[in-house]
Coordinates of C-alpha atoms in Angstrom, one line a residue:
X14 CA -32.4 -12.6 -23.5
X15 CA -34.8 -12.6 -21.4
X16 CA -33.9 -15.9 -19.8
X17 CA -30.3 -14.8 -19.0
X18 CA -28.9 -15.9 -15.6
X19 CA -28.8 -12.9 -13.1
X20 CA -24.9 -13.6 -12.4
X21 CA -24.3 -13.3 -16.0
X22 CA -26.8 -10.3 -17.0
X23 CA -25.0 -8.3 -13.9
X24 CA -21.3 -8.9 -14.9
X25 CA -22.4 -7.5 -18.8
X26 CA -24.1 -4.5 -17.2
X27 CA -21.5 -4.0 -14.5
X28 CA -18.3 -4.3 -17.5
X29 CA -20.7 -1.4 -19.2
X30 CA -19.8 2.7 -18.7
X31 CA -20.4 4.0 -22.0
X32 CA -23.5 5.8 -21.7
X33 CA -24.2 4.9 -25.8
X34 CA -23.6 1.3 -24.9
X35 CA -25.9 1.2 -22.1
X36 CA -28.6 3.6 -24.1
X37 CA -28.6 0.5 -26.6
X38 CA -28.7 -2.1 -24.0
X39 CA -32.0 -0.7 -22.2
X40 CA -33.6 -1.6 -26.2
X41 CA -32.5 -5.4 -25.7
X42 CA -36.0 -6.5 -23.7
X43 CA -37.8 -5.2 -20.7
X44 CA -35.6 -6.9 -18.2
X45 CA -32.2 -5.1 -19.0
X46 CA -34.4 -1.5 -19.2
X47 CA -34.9 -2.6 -15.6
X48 CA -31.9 -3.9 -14.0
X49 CA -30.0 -0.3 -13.7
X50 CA -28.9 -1.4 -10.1
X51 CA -26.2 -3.1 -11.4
X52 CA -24.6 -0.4 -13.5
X53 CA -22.1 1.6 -11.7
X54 CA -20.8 3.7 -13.6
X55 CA -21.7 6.0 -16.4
X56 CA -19.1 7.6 -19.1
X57 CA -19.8 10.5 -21.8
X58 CA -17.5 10.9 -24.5
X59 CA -16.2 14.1 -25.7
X60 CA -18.5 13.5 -28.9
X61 CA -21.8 12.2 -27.0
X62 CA -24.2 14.6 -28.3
X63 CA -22.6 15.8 -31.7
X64 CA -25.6 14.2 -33.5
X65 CA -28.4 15.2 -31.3
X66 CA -31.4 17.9 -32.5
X67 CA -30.9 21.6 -32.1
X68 CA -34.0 21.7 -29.4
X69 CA -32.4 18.7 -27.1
X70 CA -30.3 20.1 -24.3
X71 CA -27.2 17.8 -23.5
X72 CA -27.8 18.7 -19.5
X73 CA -31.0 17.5 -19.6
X74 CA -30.3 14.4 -21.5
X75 CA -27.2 13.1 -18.9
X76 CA -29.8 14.1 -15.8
X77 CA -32.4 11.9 -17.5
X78 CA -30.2 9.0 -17.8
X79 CA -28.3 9.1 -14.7
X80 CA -32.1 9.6 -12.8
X81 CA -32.9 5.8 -14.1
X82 CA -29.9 4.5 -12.3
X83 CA -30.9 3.1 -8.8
X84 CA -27.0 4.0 -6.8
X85 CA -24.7 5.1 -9.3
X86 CA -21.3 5.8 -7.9
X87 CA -19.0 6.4 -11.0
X88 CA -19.8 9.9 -13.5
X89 CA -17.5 10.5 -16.1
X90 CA -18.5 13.5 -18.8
X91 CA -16.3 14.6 -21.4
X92 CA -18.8 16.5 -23.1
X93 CA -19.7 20.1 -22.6
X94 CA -21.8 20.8 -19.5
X95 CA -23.2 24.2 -17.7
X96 CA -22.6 24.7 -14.0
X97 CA -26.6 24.6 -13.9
X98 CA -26.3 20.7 -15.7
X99 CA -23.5 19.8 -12.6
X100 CA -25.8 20.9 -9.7
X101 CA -28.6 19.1 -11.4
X102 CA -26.6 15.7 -11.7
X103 CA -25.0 15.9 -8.6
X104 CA -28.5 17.1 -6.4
X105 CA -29.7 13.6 -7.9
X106 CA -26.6 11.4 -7.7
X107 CA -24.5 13.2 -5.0
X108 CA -24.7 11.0 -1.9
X109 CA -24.1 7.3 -3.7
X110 CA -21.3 9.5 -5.9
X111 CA -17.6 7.8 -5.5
X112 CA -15.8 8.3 -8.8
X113 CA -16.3 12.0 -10.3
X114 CA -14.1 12.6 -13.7
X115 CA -15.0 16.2 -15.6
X116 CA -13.5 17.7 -18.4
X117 CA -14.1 21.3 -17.5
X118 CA -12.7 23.8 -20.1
X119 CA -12.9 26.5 -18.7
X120 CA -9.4 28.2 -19.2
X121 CA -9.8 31.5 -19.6
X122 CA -10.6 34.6 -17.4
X123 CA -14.1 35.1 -19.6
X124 CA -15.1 31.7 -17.9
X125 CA -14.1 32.7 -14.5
X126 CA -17.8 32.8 -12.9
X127 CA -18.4 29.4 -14.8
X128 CA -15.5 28.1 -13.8
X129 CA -16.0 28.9 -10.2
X130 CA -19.2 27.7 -10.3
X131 CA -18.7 24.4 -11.7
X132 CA -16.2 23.9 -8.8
X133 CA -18.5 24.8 -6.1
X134 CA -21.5 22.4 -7.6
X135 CA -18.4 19.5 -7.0
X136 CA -18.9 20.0 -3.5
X137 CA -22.2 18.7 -3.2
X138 CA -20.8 15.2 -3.8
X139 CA -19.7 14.9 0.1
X140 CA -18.8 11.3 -0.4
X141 CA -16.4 11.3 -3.3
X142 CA -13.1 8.8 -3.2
X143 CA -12.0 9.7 -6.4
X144 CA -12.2 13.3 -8.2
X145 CA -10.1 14.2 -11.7
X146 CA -10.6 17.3 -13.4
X147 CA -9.4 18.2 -16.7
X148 CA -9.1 21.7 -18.4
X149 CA -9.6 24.0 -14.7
X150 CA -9.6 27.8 -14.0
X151 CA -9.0 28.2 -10.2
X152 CA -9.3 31.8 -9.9
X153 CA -11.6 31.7 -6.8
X154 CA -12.0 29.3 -3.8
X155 CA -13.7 26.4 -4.2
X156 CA -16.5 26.4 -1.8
X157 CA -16.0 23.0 -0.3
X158 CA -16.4 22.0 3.2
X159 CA -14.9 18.9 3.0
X160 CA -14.3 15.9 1.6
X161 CA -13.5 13.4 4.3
X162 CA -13.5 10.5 1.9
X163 CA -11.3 11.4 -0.8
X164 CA -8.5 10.1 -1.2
X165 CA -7.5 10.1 -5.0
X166 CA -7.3 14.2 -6.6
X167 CA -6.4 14.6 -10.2
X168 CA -6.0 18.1 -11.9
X169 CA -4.8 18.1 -15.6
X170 CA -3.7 21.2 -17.4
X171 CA -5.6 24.2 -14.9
X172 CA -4.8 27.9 -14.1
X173 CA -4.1 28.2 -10.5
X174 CA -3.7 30.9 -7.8
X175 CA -1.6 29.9 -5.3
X176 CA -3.9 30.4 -1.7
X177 CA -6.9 29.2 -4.5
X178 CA -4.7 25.9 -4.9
X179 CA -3.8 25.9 -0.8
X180 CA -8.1 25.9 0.0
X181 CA -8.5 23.7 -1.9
X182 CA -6.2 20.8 -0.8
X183 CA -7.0 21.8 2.6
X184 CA -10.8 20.4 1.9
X185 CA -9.1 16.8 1.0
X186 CA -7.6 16.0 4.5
X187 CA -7.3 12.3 3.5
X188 CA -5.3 12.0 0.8
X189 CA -3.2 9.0 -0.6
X190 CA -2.9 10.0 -4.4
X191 CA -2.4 13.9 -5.7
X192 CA -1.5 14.7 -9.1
X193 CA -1.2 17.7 -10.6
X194 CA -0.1 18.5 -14.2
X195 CA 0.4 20.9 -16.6
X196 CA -0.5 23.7 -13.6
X197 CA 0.2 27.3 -15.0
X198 CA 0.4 30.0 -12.1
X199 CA 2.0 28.0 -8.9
X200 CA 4.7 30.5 -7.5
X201 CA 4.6 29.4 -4.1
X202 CA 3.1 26.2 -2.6
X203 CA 3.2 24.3 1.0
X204 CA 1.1 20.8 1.1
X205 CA 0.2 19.4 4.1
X206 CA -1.4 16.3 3.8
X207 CA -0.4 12.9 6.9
X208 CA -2.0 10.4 4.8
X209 CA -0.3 11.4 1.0
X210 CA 1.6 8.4 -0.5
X211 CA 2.2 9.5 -4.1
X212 CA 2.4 13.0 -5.5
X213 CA 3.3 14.2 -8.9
X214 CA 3.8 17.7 -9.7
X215 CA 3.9 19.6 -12.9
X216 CA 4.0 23.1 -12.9
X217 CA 4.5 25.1 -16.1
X218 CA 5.8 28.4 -16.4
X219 CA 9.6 30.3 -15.4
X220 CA 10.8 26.7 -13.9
X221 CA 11.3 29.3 -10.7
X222 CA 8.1 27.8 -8.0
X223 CA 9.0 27.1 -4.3
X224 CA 7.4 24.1 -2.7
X225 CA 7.3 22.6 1.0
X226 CA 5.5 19.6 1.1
X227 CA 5.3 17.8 4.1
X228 CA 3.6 14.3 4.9
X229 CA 5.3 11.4 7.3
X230 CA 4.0 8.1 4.6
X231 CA 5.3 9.5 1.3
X232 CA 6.5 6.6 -0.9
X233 CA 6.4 8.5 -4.5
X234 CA 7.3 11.9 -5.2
X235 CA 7.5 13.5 -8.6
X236 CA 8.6 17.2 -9.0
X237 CA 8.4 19.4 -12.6
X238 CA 9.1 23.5 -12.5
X239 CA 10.4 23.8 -9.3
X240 CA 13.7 25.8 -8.0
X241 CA 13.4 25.8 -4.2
X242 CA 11.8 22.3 -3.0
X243 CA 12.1 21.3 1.0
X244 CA 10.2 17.5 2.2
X245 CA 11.3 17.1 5.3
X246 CA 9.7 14.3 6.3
X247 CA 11.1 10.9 3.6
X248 CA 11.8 8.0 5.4
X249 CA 9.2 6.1 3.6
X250 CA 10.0 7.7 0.3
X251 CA 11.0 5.6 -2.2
X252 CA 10.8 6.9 -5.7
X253 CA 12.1 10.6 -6.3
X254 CA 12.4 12.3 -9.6
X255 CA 13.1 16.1 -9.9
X256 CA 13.3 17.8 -13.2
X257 CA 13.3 21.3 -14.3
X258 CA 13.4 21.9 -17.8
X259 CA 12.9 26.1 -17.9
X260 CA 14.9 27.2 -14.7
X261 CA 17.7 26.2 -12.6
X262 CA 17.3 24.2 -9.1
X263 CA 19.2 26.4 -6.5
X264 CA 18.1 24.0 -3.6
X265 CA 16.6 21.1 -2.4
X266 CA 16.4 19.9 1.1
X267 CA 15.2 16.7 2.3
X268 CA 15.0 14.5 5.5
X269 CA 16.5 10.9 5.5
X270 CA 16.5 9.0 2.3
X271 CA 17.9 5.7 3.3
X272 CA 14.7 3.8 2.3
X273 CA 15.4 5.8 -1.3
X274 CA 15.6 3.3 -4.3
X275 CA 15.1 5.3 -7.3
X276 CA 16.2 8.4 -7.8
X277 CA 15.8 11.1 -11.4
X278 CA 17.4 14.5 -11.4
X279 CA 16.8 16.1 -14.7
X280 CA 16.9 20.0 -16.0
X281 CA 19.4 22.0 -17.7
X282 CA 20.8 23.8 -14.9
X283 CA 21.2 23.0 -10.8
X284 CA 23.7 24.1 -8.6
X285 CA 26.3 22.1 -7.6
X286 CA 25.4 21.9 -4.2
X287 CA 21.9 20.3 -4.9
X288 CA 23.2 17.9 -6.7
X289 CA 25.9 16.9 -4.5
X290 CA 23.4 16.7 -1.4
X291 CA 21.4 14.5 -3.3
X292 CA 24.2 12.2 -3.9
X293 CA 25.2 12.2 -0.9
X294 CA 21.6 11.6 0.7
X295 CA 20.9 9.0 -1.7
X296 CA 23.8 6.4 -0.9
X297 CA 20.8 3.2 -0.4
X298 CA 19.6 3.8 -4.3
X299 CA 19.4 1.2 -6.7
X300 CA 18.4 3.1 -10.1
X301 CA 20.0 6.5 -10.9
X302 CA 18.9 8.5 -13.5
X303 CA 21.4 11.9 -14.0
X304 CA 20.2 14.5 -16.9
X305 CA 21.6 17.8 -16.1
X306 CA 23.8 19.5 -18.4
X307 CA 25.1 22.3 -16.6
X308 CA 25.7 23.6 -13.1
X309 CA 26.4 27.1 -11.4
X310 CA 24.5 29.2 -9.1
X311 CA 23.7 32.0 -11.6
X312 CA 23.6 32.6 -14.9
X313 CA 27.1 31.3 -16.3
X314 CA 26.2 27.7 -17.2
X315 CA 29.1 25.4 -15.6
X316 CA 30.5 21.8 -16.4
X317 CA 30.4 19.4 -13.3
X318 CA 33.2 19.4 -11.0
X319 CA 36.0 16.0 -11.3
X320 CA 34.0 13.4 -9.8
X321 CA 36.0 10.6 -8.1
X322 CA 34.7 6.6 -9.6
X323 CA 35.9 5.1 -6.6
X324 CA 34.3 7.1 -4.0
X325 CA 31.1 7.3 -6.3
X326 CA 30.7 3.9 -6.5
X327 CA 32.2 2.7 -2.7
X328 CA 29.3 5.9 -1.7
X329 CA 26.4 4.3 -3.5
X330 CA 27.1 0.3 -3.1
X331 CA 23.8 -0.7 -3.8
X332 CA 23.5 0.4 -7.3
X333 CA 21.6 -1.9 -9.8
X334 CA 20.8 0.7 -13.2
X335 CA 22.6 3.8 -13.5
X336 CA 21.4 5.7 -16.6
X337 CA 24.1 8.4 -16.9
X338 CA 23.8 11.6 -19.2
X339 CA 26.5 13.7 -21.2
X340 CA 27.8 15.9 -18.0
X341 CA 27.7 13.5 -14.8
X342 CA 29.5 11.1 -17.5
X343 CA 32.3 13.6 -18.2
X344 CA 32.8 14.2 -14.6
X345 CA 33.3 10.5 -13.7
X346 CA 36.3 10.3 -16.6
X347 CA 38.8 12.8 -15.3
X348 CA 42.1 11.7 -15.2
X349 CA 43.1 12.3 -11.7
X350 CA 40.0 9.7 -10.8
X351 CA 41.2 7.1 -13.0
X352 CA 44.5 6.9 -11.0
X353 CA 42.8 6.1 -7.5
X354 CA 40.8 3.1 -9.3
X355 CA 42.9 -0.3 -7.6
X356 CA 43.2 -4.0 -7.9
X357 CA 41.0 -4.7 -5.3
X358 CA 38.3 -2.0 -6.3
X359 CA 34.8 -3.6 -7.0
X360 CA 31.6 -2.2 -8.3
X361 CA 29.4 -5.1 -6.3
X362 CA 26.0 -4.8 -7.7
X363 CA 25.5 -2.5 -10.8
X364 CA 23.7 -4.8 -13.5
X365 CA 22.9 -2.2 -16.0
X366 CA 24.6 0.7 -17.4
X367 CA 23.3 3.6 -19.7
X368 CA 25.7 6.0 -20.9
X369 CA 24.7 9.1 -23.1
X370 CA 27.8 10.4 -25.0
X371 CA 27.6 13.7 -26.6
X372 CA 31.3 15.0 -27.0
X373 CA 34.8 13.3 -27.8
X374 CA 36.5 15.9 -25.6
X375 CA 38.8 13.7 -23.6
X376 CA 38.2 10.4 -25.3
X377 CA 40.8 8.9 -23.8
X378 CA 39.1 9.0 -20.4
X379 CA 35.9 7.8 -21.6
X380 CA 37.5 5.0 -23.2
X381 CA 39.3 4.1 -19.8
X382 CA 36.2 4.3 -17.7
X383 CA 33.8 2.9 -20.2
X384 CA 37.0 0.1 -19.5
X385 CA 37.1 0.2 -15.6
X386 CA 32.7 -0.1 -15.4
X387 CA 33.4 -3.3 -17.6
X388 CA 36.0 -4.5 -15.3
X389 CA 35.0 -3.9 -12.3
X390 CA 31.1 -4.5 -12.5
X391 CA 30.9 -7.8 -11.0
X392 CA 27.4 -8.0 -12.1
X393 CA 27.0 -6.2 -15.0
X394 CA 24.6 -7.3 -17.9
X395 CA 24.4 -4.6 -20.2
X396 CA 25.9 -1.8 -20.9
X397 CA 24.8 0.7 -23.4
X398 CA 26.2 3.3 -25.2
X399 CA 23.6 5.9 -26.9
X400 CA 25.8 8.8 -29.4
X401 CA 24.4 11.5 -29.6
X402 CA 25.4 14.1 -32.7
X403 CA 28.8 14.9 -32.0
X404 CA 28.7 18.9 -31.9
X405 CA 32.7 18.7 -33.0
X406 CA 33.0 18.0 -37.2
X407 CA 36.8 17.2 -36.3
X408 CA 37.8 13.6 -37.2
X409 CA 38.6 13.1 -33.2
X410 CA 34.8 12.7 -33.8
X411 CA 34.9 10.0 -36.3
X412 CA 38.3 8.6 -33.8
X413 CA 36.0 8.5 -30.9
X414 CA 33.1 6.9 -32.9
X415 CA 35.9 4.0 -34.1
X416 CA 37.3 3.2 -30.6
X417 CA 33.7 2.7 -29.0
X418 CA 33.3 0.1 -32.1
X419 CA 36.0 -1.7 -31.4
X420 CA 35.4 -1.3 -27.6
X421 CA 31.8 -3.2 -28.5
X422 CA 33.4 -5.9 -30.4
X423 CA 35.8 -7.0 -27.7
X424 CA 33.0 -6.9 -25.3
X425 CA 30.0 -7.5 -27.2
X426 CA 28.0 -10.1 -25.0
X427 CA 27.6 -6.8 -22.8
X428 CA 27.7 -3.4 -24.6
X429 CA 25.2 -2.4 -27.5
X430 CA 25.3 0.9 -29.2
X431 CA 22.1 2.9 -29.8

């Protein structure tokens, strides 16, 4: 082993995070023990020191093998740690630091010093690129100055205050990639960030949190738990998806969307006029995705307005997938739009169709505009039909079921039922 070629012993050692794996390797001859410099990056499982002996502190053991690393610029630990054990690690390893990844757990208000703590020790690491943090009570502000470098922020399943949440950010001037899930406690946010390019945010609770983001080169924009959301800047925005699966959307404002290809609106409940702005906005998209069951601006949980095919379709021309759900299904099979739908009408580009059936109320329209997308989808591939449990026992049910059959058979190199 000791004859290995240096290219070959530094792509094993590089390949190598797991700091059991590398423990092991350091036994293989004196060589390995001393060619650290070409690990990079270090990882602790949740279950590192479950075996070790009662008198051996875990803190102690991660600064003594991260000290025998030359430049180590990746630190991932799973396993428990003390505010003291962070400041230790990072007072070592802070300045060559790139990747930081901490499970934290520290969720409740008993942990709140800890917690703060921990957070403050992160700042140490001035250089950081990358930082994700799992399992976070934000009850203070972080003390960061700033982290000029970062550019990638992860934070799975915290506690947040909003103006804790607002410091924070403000300390990450740079960045491209923000993600934040499972966050209990947002009620009101506003991001400001020139450089963001994807954000994905999940905030649990009443479904009722406001958000203004703002940031000129967003490209990807994910949206959970929010009822008021304003971007105005989206010319580069590409990917939207907005879902609310505890309260109702009452309104969503947004700049131009013409570079928009994708677009998900989900949740039980949004007002009419949210979702008919985003239609409207939306007119360049190739793949729609439409979950909402109900509209209305209060309580009283409405059906969708009569939705006209021919304007949809002549409104959104561009449309490759359009994954369609129970309501905005129903609303497209009115009768009065069936009548404007013409010899000469053409749906030019949809390839794929998915269509979520959950009723046979009006089964004679579905029937006729499951029909007309066949007919008039120049392009179309597939189409597929996915039945939910009818919630009527009446044999219109079983009717329903029976003409979709037979509406398969006579088109079967297209539609599949699921």
């Amino acid at each position: 082993m000791d004859h290995l070629p240096d290219a070959l012993l530094q792509h094993i050692l590089s390949d190598m995070t797991n700091a059991r794996d590398i423990a092991l390797c350091n036994c293989v001859s004196k060589r390995w023990k001393e060619s650290t410099e070409y690990v990079k990056t270090i990882y602790f499982p949740r279950n590192s020191f479950d075996k070790i002996l009662v008198n051996e502190d875990p803190d102690s053991i991660v600064l003594n093998t991260i000290s025998s690393f030359s430049r180590l610029e990746g630190l991932v630990v799973y396993s428990s740690f003390t505010s003291k054990g962070l400041a230790s690690w990072l007072m070592n390893i802070g300045s060559s630091l790139r990747h930081l990844e901490l499970r934290m757990d520290n969720l409740t208000t008993c942990q709140a010093m800890e917690a703060s703590s921990k957070l403050d020790c992160i700042g140490m690491a001035k250089n950081l690129e990358i930082l994700k943090l799992w399992g976070v009570l934000m009850v203070n502000p972080p003390k960061w100055v700033m982290f000029q470098s970062l550019h990638c922020l992860e934070i799975v399943g915290a506690r947040v205050e909003d103006t804790v949440l607002t410091n924070a950010l403000r300390a990450c001037p740079n960045l491209r990639n923000l993600l934040l899930l499972g966050c209990e406690g947002v009620k009101s946010i506003s991001i400001e960030l020139p450089l963001l390019e994807k954000c994905k945010l999940d905030f649990n609770g009443s479904g009722s949190s406001v958000l203004s983001l703002t940031s000129s080169r967003l490209e990807s924009l994910d949206v959970q738990g929010c009822s008021w959301i304003r971007v105005p800047e989206t010319r580069s925005l590409k990917n939207l998806s907005i879902s609310n699966s505890a309260g109702r959307v009452y309104m969503v404002e947004f700049g131009s969307l013409t570079s928009l290809e994708v677009l998900s609106i989900r949740g039980v409940q949004w007002c009419w006029d949210a979702i008919h702005r985003m239609l409207e906005q939306a007119r360049e998209v190739k793949h729609l995705y439409m979950k909402v069951e109900f509209t209305g601006d209060h309580e009283a949980l409405q059906p969708f307005p009569e939705l006209d095919i021919v304007e949809f379709f002549n409104n959104h021309p561009k449309l490759q997938k359009f994954d369609i759900h129970g309501a905005m299904f129903a609303a497209l099979c009115q009768k009065n739009s069936l009548k404007n739908v013409e010899r000469g009408f053409s749906i030019p580009c949809l390839e794929e169709v998915v269509i979520t059936v959950r009723s046979p109320l009006n089964a004679e329209q579905k029937m006729n505009t499951l029909e007309s997308l066949v007919k008039h989808g120049k392009s179309l591939r597939v189409m597929v039909i996915r039945i939910l449990q009818m919630k009527s026992s009446h044999r219109s049910a079983d009717d329903f079921f029976d003409e979709i059959c037979r509406f398969k058979f006579m088109n079967r190199n297209l539609v599949r039922i699921e």
